[in-house]
Structures are given as C-alpha cells and as structure tokens.
Amino acid sequence: MAVFRIERFSPLPAAEAWRRVTAWERHGDTVPLTSVRVRTDPPTRTGTLFVARTGLGPLGFDDPMEVVRWTPPAAGRAGVCELEKRGSLVRGRASIDVRPTGAGSHVIWVEELWVRLLPSGADPLLARVGRRVFGRVLGTLLDG
C-alpha cells in the first residue's frame, strides 16, 4: 500500500478551506483526464458517494468513494473528512483534516492507496506521484 501525506497552510479561515477542499466536483478540474460525479444529493455528509472517472473515452477506470466520516470545522475545532475508496482497481482510504490557526488554516491530507495491478515494489513511486498530483489539487483548491 502506498501512503503519502500533504500539508498546506492557508490564510483562509478553516470553514472556507473546508468548503473548498470538499468540493468534490472541483477535484476533477485539477487532475488530468479526470471528472468527478457526486451520486448522492447535497449536502455532503457521512454516506455521500462520488466517483472519480480517469481516462480518455472508453479507456479508463472509476474510483468510487464514500464519505465515512464527516465532521466540519466549528468553533475553533478541526474538521475531519474520511473517505473509503472502493473501486475494483483502486482501493484505500483518505483523510482530510482542516485545522484553524491564528493566521487561517492548516490542511492535512493523508492517502493510503492500493492499486490492484501494481506490485508492492511500486508503492514508493506511487506515493511520490500521489504526493505530487494531490499536492497540486490541494494547492489549486485552496488558491481559487
């Protein structure tokens, strides 16, 4: 299993940083060849289902996910969102924490990924690629 962690500090208040990093459809705007569809009615909550589709035309794969923990930040308390990846190709977990700071917020994103067709020896490379891709996603979401 590949594991990686990304941290960003933002001048945004925790509630706004949370809103941006949990705007699931916007994740597809920053990951190449990927679109995201939310399959449950808003608002996001425990049980929300969404699918990231990565590919070109008929060649690609779905990465279905479910929100298994949803605790938005409030009154100086950190927000925590936990996701389970339940695809036939990609499995794992993700955790997104948004903590208020005196100057804005601190976002911590941790991913644990298992890709069915990759040997475990590829985990360090997968973690490096994931850190780069999701780091860009996080930066884009927080900046705009």
C-alpha positions as a printed Julia matrix, in Angstrom:
144×3 Matrix{Float64}:
   0.0    0.0     0.0
   1.29   3.45   -0.9
   0.91   6.08    1.81
   1.51   9.79    1.46
   0.8   12.97    3.4
   0.39  16.52    2.15
   0.17  19.62    4.34
  -0.66  23.18    3.38
  -1.08  26.33    5.41
  -3.62  28.79    4.07
  -4.73  32.29    5.04
  -8.32  31.09    4.53
 -10.49  30.57    7.6
 -10.97  26.87    8.37
 -14.62  26.89    7.23
 -13.69  28.28    3.8
 -10.71  25.94    3.39
 -13.02  23.04    4.29
 -15.64  24.14    1.78
 -13.03  24.31   -0.97
 -11.24  21.02   -0.3
 -14.51  19.09   -0.01
 -15.98  20.47   -3.25
 -15.65  17.03   -4.87
 -16.54  18.06   -8.43
 -13.71  20.63   -8.39
 -11.15  17.87   -7.76
 -11.7   16.74  -11.34
 -10.81  20.21  -12.61
  -7.22  19.77  -11.45
  -6.48  16.07  -12.07
  -5.63  15.38  -15.72
  -8.21  13.35  -17.65
 -10.47  13.08  -14.59
 -14.04  14.06  -13.88
 -15.93  13.68  -10.61
 -19.63  12.93  -10.24
 -21.4   13.08   -6.89
 -24.05  10.37   -6.76
 -25.96  11.47   -3.68
 -27.98  14.62   -3.08
 -26.31  17.54   -1.3
 -25.18  18.44    1.22
 -22.14  16.22    1.71
 -22.43  14.04    4.81
 -21.49  10.58    6.03
 -22.71   8.25    3.3
 -22.13  10.64    0.39
 -20.98   8.69   -2.66
 -18.95  10.04   -5.55
 -16.93   8.63   -8.44
 -13.74   9.98   -9.98
 -13.51   8.76  -13.59
  -9.99   8.87  -15.03
  -9.41   8.07  -18.66
  -9.84   9.05  -22.25
 -13.02   7.92  -23.97
 -13.8    4.28  -23.19
 -10.3    3.66  -21.82
 -10.18   4.48  -18.14
 -11.31   3.45  -14.71
 -13.71   4.53  -11.99
 -12.57   5.35   -8.46
 -15.76   5.14   -6.36
 -15.55   6.69   -2.9
 -17.78   7.04    0.14
 -17.59   9.62    2.9
 -17.36   7.54    6.09
 -16.74  10.41    8.5
 -17.91  13.99    8.1
 -17.19  16.49   10.87
 -16.92  20.07    9.53
 -14.79  22.55   11.48
 -16.69  24.63   14.02
 -15.95  26.98   16.91
 -12.19  26.52   16.81
 -12.47  22.74   16.32
 -10.77  20.92   13.44
 -12.82  19.4    10.64
 -12.23  15.8     9.61
 -13.41  14.02    6.47
 -12.57  10.36    5.91
 -13.15   8.59    2.61
 -13.05   4.95    1.6
 -12.0    4.1    -1.95
 -13.95   1.07   -3.1
 -13.01   0.51   -6.71
 -12.06  -2.71   -8.44
  -8.7   -1.15   -9.42
  -8.01   1.43   -6.68
  -8.77   0.8    -3.01
  -7.78   2.55    0.17
  -8.59   5.44    2.47
  -8.13   9.18    2.56
  -8.35  11.62    5.43
  -8.64  15.39    5.08
  -8.2   17.44    8.25
  -8.71  21.19    8.33
  -7.46  22.87   11.5
  -7.94  26.52   12.38
  -4.79  28.5    13.1
  -4.26  32.06   14.24
  -3.41  33.03   10.66
  -6.01  30.93    8.8
  -5.96  27.15    8.49
  -3.75  24.09    8.28
  -4.88  21.33    5.9
  -3.54  17.79    6.22
  -4.39  15.23    3.54
  -3.33  11.6     4.03
  -3.89   8.88    1.41
  -3.46   5.12    1.65
  -3.7    3.61   -1.85
  -3.62   0.1    -3.16
  -3.66  -0.35   -6.95
  -4.58  -3.87   -7.98
  -2.27  -4.21  -10.97
   0.84  -2.77   -9.34
   3.32  -4.84   -7.33
   4.09  -3.62   -3.82
   7.57  -2.64   -5.01
   5.91   0.21   -6.93
   4.44   1.72   -3.74
   7.24   4.3    -3.23
   6.81   5.56   -6.8
   3.02   5.61   -6.44
   3.39   7.61   -3.2
   5.67  10.16   -4.91
   3.28  10.55   -7.85
   0.3   10.79   -5.49
   2.03  13.42   -3.37
   2.71  15.5    -6.49
  -0.75  15.13   -8.06
  -2.75  15.61   -4.88
  -0.43  18.38   -3.73
  -1.33  20.25   -6.9
  -5.02  19.5    -6.35
  -4.87  20.81   -2.79
  -2.96  23.95   -3.8
  -5.4   24.71   -6.61
  -8.46  24.18   -4.43
  -7.13  26.43   -1.67
  -5.94  29.16   -4.06
  -9.0   29.51   -6.11
